[in-house]
Short mmCIF file of C-alpha atoms in Angstrom, two decimals:
data_model
loop_
_atom_site.label_atom_id
_atom_site.label_comp_id
_atom_site.label_asym_id
_atom_site.label_seq_id
_atom_site.Cartn_x
_atom_site.Cartn_y
_atom_site.Cartn_z
CA MET A 1 17.80 42.44 44.80
CA ASP A 2 13.85 41.32 43.87
CA ASP A 3 11.19 39.15 46.04
CA PHE A 4 11.06 36.56 43.18
CA LEU A 5 14.71 36.72 42.10
CA ILE A 6 14.92 35.52 45.85
CA TYR A 7 12.68 33.33 46.05
CA ALA A 8 13.76 31.79 43.66
CA LEU A 9 17.84 30.87 43.90
CA ALA A 10 16.10 30.18 47.92
CA ALA A 11 13.57 27.38 46.11
CA GLY A 12 16.38 26.41 43.56
CA LEU A 13 18.90 25.77 46.86
CA ALA A 14 16.64 24.06 48.93
CA LEU A 15 15.78 21.60 45.77
CA ALA A 16 19.36 20.94 45.50
CA VAL A 17 20.52 20.16 48.64
CA VAL A 18 17.74 17.77 48.94
CA ALA A 19 17.98 16.00 45.09
CA GLY A 20 21.94 15.60 46.07
CA PRO A 21 21.14 12.30 48.54
CA LEU A 22 18.45 10.97 47.45
CA GLY A 23 19.27 11.59 43.33
CA SER A 24 22.23 9.46 44.56
CA PHE A 25 20.04 6.67 45.41
CA VAL A 26 18.03 6.78 41.90
CA VAL A 27 21.39 6.19 39.94
CA TRP A 28 22.71 3.44 42.66
CA ARG A 29 19.60 1.76 42.64
CA ARG A 30 18.49 2.38 38.81
CA MET A 31 15.30 4.24 39.49
CA ALA A 32 15.17 6.54 36.75
CA TYR A 33 12.67 5.44 34.81
CA PHE A 34 10.36 5.11 38.32
CA GLY A 35 11.34 8.91 39.09
CA ASP A 36 9.77 9.53 35.02
CA THR A 37 7.05 7.64 35.47
CA LEU A 38 6.02 9.82 39.04
CA SER A 39 6.88 13.47 37.00
CA HIS A 40 4.44 12.27 33.84
CA ALA A 41 1.75 11.79 36.66
CA ALA A 42 1.87 15.34 38.08
CA LEU A 43 0.87 16.57 35.18
CA LEU A 44 -2.37 14.52 36.07
CA GLY A 45 -2.78 15.30 39.64
CA VAL A 46 -2.62 19.71 38.70
CA ALA A 47 -5.65 18.53 36.61
CA LEU A 48 -7.10 16.96 39.52
CA GLY A 49 -6.35 19.62 41.43
CA LEU A 50 -8.39 22.12 39.79
CA ALA A 51 -11.00 19.79 38.76
CA LEU A 52 -11.35 19.34 42.57
CA ASP A 53 -10.82 22.95 43.72
CA VAL A 54 -7.70 22.02 45.69
CA SER A 55 -4.11 23.04 45.82
CA PRO A 56 -2.63 22.34 42.33
CA ALA A 57 0.76 21.31 44.89
CA LEU A 58 -1.38 18.99 47.15
CA ALA A 59 -3.43 17.33 44.78
CA VAL A 60 0.01 17.07 42.78
CA THR A 61 1.56 15.85 46.61
CA VAL A 62 -1.39 13.22 47.07
CA GLY A 63 -1.53 11.78 43.81
CA CYS A 64 2.10 11.12 42.88
CA LEU A 65 2.45 9.55 46.93
CA LEU A 66 -0.42 7.40 45.44
CA LEU A 67 1.39 6.13 42.43
CA ALA A 68 4.23 5.30 44.15
CA LEU A 69 2.05 2.87 46.46
CA VAL A 70 0.11 1.59 43.00
CA LEU A 71 3.53 0.97 40.96
CA VAL A 72 4.99 -0.81 44.39
CA THR A 73 1.83 -2.93 44.19
CA LEU A 74 1.46 -3.82 40.09
CA GLN A 75 5.60 -4.47 39.88
CA GLN A 76 5.12 -7.04 43.26
CA ARG A 77 1.64 -8.63 41.25
CA GLN A 78 1.61 -8.41 37.73
CA PRO A 79 3.52 -10.70 35.12
CA LEU A 80 5.18 -7.59 33.16
CA ALA A 81 9.04 -6.92 33.37
CA SER A 82 8.98 -3.51 35.97
CA ASP A 83 10.61 -1.40 32.94
CA THR A 84 7.68 -2.20 30.98
CA LEU A 85 4.96 -1.61 33.22
CA LEU A 86 6.52 2.36 33.63
CA GLY A 87 6.73 2.73 29.92
CA ILE A 88 2.90 2.19 29.73
CA LEU A 89 1.71 4.65 32.39
CA ALA A 90 4.35 7.48 32.08
CA PRO A 91 3.29 8.57 29.01
CA THR A 92 0.03 7.27 29.88
CA THR A 93 -0.52 9.35 32.73
CA LEU A 94 0.89 12.43 31.96
CA SER A 95 -1.31 12.30 28.01
CA LEU A 96 -4.14 11.95 30.04
CA GLY A 97 -3.27 15.25 32.23
CA LEU A 98 -2.78 16.71 28.78
CA VAL A 99 -6.55 15.54 27.83
CA ALA A 100 -7.96 16.27 31.32
CA LEU A 101 -6.95 19.59 30.94
CA SER A 102 -7.84 20.36 27.46
CA PHE A 103 -11.41 20.13 29.15
CA MET A 104 -11.31 23.40 31.32
CA ARG A 105 -11.57 26.27 29.12
CA ASP A 106 -12.79 28.69 32.26
CA VAL A 107 -9.87 27.63 33.79
CA ARG A 108 -6.60 30.01 32.85
CA ILE A 109 -3.17 27.34 33.03
CA ASP A 110 -0.20 28.54 31.98
CA LEU A 111 0.98 24.96 30.95
CA MET A 112 4.44 25.44 29.85
CA GLY A 113 5.26 26.56 33.14
CA TYR A 114 3.91 23.26 34.23
CA LEU A 115 5.58 21.31 31.71
CA PHE A 116 9.19 22.94 31.70
CA GLY A 117 9.21 25.44 36.23
CA ASP A 118 8.24 28.29 35.72
CA LEU A 119 10.65 28.74 38.80
CA LEU A 120 10.74 32.80 37.99
CA ALA A 121 6.98 32.86 39.25
CA MET A 122 7.74 31.80 42.84
CA SER A 123 5.44 33.11 45.20
CA ALA A 124 6.13 32.96 49.31
CA THR A 125 3.77 30.26 49.23
CA ASP A 126 5.31 28.14 46.83
CA LEU A 127 8.37 29.17 48.63
CA TYR A 128 7.53 27.41 52.00
CA TRP A 129 6.06 24.38 50.58
CA ILE A 130 9.25 23.73 48.60
CA LEU A 131 11.29 24.51 52.03
CA GLY A 132 8.46 22.12 53.78
CA GLY A 133 8.57 19.28 51.89
CA SER A 134 12.72 19.52 51.10
CA ALA A 135 13.38 19.91 54.99
CA LEU A 136 10.73 16.70 55.71
CA VAL A 137 12.92 14.80 53.23
CA LEU A 138 16.06 15.38 54.09
CA GLY A 139 15.08 14.72 57.79
CA LEU A 140 13.81 11.71 57.04
CA LEU A 141 17.00 10.75 55.10
CA ALA A 142 19.02 11.03 57.18
CA VAL A 143 17.21 8.36 59.83
CA LEU A 144 16.73 6.58 56.82
CA TRP A 145 20.80 6.86 55.28
CA ARG A 146 22.58 3.49 56.53
CA PRO A 147 19.56 0.62 56.42
CA LEU A 148 18.97 2.86 52.80
CA ILE A 149 22.33 1.89 52.65
CA ALA A 150 23.10 -1.55 53.22
CA ILE A 151 19.56 -2.28 51.09
CA THR A 152 20.79 -0.37 48.40
CA VAL A 153 24.51 -2.88 48.33
CA HIS A 154 22.70 -6.20 48.96
CA GLU A 155 19.07 -6.85 49.40
CA GLU A 156 19.35 -10.20 50.83
CA LEU A 157 22.11 -9.30 53.27
CA ALA A 158 19.85 -6.70 55.01
CA LYS A 159 17.50 -9.15 55.34
CA VAL A 160 19.27 -11.75 56.90
CA GLU A 161 20.44 -8.01 59.39
CA GLY A 162 16.91 -8.28 59.92
CA LEU A 163 16.19 -5.15 58.36
CA PRO A 164 12.70 -4.60 57.55
CA VAL A 165 13.45 -4.31 53.37
CA ALA A 166 10.17 -4.05 51.93
CA PRO A 167 9.16 -0.85 53.66
CA LEU A 168 12.41 0.91 53.35
CA ARG A 169 12.52 0.59 49.32
CA LEU A 170 8.80 2.14 49.44
CA ALA A 171 10.12 4.74 52.14
CA LEU A 172 12.39 5.31 49.50
CA MET A 173 10.02 5.42 46.66
CA LEU A 174 7.67 8.00 48.42
CA LEU A 175 10.32 10.66 49.17
CA ILE A 176 10.86 10.05 45.86
CA ALA A 177 7.65 11.12 45.06
CA ILE A 178 6.88 13.98 47.62
CA VAL A 179 10.75 15.71 45.99
CA ILE A 180 8.86 15.32 42.47
CA ALA A 181 5.78 16.88 43.70
CA VAL A 182 7.83 19.35 44.65
CA ALA A 183 10.43 20.37 42.06
CA MET A 184 7.50 20.46 39.64
CA LYS A 185 7.36 24.36 39.85
CA ILE A 186 11.53 25.01 39.84
CA VAL A 187 11.85 22.84 36.26
CA GLY A 188 9.08 21.75 35.53
CA VAL A 189 7.15 17.84 34.75
CA LEU A 190 9.41 17.46 31.95
CA LEU A 191 12.61 17.79 33.71
CA ILE A 192 12.17 16.93 37.55
CA THR A 193 14.65 13.51 37.32
CA SER A 194 17.65 15.64 35.35
CA LEU A 195 18.18 17.39 38.63
CA LEU A 196 17.98 14.69 40.69
CA ILE A 197 19.74 12.46 38.53
CA ILE A 198 22.73 14.72 36.42
CA PRO A 199 24.33 15.79 39.82
CA ALA A 200 24.35 12.27 40.96
CA ALA A 201 26.09 11.00 38.18
CA ALA A 202 28.33 13.60 38.22
CA ALA A 203 29.88 13.32 41.47
CA GLN A 204 29.61 9.81 41.49
CA ARG A 205 32.87 9.56 39.28
CA HIS A 206 34.99 11.49 41.62
CA ALA A 207 33.64 10.04 45.35
CA ARG A 208 35.29 7.60 47.36
CA SER A 209 31.83 6.90 49.76
CA PRO A 210 27.74 7.06 49.71
CA GLU A 211 28.69 10.77 51.94
CA GLN A 212 30.97 12.34 49.48
CA MET A 213 28.96 11.23 46.67
CA ALA A 214 25.87 12.41 48.35
CA LEU A 215 27.40 16.08 49.42
CA GLY A 216 28.91 15.95 45.95
CA ALA A 217 25.74 15.93 44.07
CA SER A 218 24.52 18.57 46.27
CA LEU A 219 26.66 20.97 45.86
CA LEU A 220 26.56 20.07 41.86
CA GLY A 221 23.15 20.92 42.24
CA ILE A 222 23.56 24.00 43.98
CA ILE A 223 26.04 25.41 41.74
CA ALA A 224 23.76 24.02 38.67
CA VAL A 225 20.70 26.42 40.24
CA GLY A 226 23.17 29.53 40.94
CA ALA A 227 24.49 29.43 37.64
CA GLY A 228 21.41 28.58 35.69
CA LEU A 229 19.28 32.05 37.33
CA ALA A 230 22.02 33.86 36.29
CA MET A 231 22.17 32.62 32.69
CA SER A 232 17.80 33.46 32.61
CA TRP A 233 18.81 36.76 34.62
CA PHE A 234 21.08 37.86 32.19
CA LYS A 235 20.79 36.67 28.49
CA ASP A 236 16.63 35.93 29.29
CA THR A 237 16.70 31.96 29.05
CA PRO A 238 14.15 29.96 30.52
CA ALA A 239 15.23 29.52 34.71
CA GLY A 240 14.71 26.07 34.22
CA PRO A 241 15.73 24.58 31.62
CA SER A 242 19.15 26.75 32.11
CA ILE A 243 19.77 24.96 34.97
CA VAL A 244 19.15 21.72 33.24
CA VAL A 245 21.72 22.67 31.15
CA CYS A 246 24.39 24.13 33.44
CA ALA A 247 24.20 20.71 35.51
CA GLY A 248 24.77 18.87 31.96
CA ALA A 249 27.42 21.14 31.54
CA LEU A 250 29.04 19.97 35.11
CA PHE A 251 28.29 16.69 34.08
CA LEU A 252 30.26 16.47 30.89
CA CYS A 253 33.42 18.85 33.24
CA SER A 254 33.38 15.88 35.48
CA TYR A 255 33.86 13.85 33.41
CA ALA A 256 36.47 15.99 31.68
CA LEU A 257 38.85 15.90 34.72
CA PRO A 258 40.85 12.35 36.05
CA ARG A 259 39.13 10.01 38.35
CA ARG A 260 40.62 9.81 41.52
CA THR A 261 41.72 6.83 42.04
#
């Protein structure tokens, strides 16, 4: 098997494993629009990285983390509804990134790769970055799993029990930001949140516990990555969108099966 295919498969599987439990929280807490806003802002991070002559991956990670902090602050202090604020920031940051990239005429930019992913062009450095980020997020999720479940079920009760609700909520948003930053190479800016949400939504129907849903979402994500790469290899389709199409097909299959009682 060619090296580039091994890199693509390893990166996709690493992201699928961590996207399962994290995507479950995104579904439970209805944070899909928050993830979309961060993913759209990733392109602005790419533009800033190229302008400052630093690694785009590092710039996207720092940019997503900073934007997550800004969003949390604005949601607490501004008079607008959260969905309105996110609806303003998502297209604004994406458009600002596109405009900024258009001024960099001396830099060759694969814009389609950033928008829809370029999984088959994965390098060893990209793979190490994705594996490191995924391992970090998975380790932190393992440590924070019970407290995050508690604040997801009932924030007021968790606060009464002495859990630091606000820091835990912020930690979850920062973990989402890290995954979005490392996933950009796999499915692109426009499709990142689909890899978080679709497997988790498919697993939710048949899970009897949070842990079952998280494991089921990871398993479905792994299947989607494998099937999407196979489709890309044999049918010459774009890898990132192919993975999302396979995830969507698995979601439809989950609803065709009778629900567990």
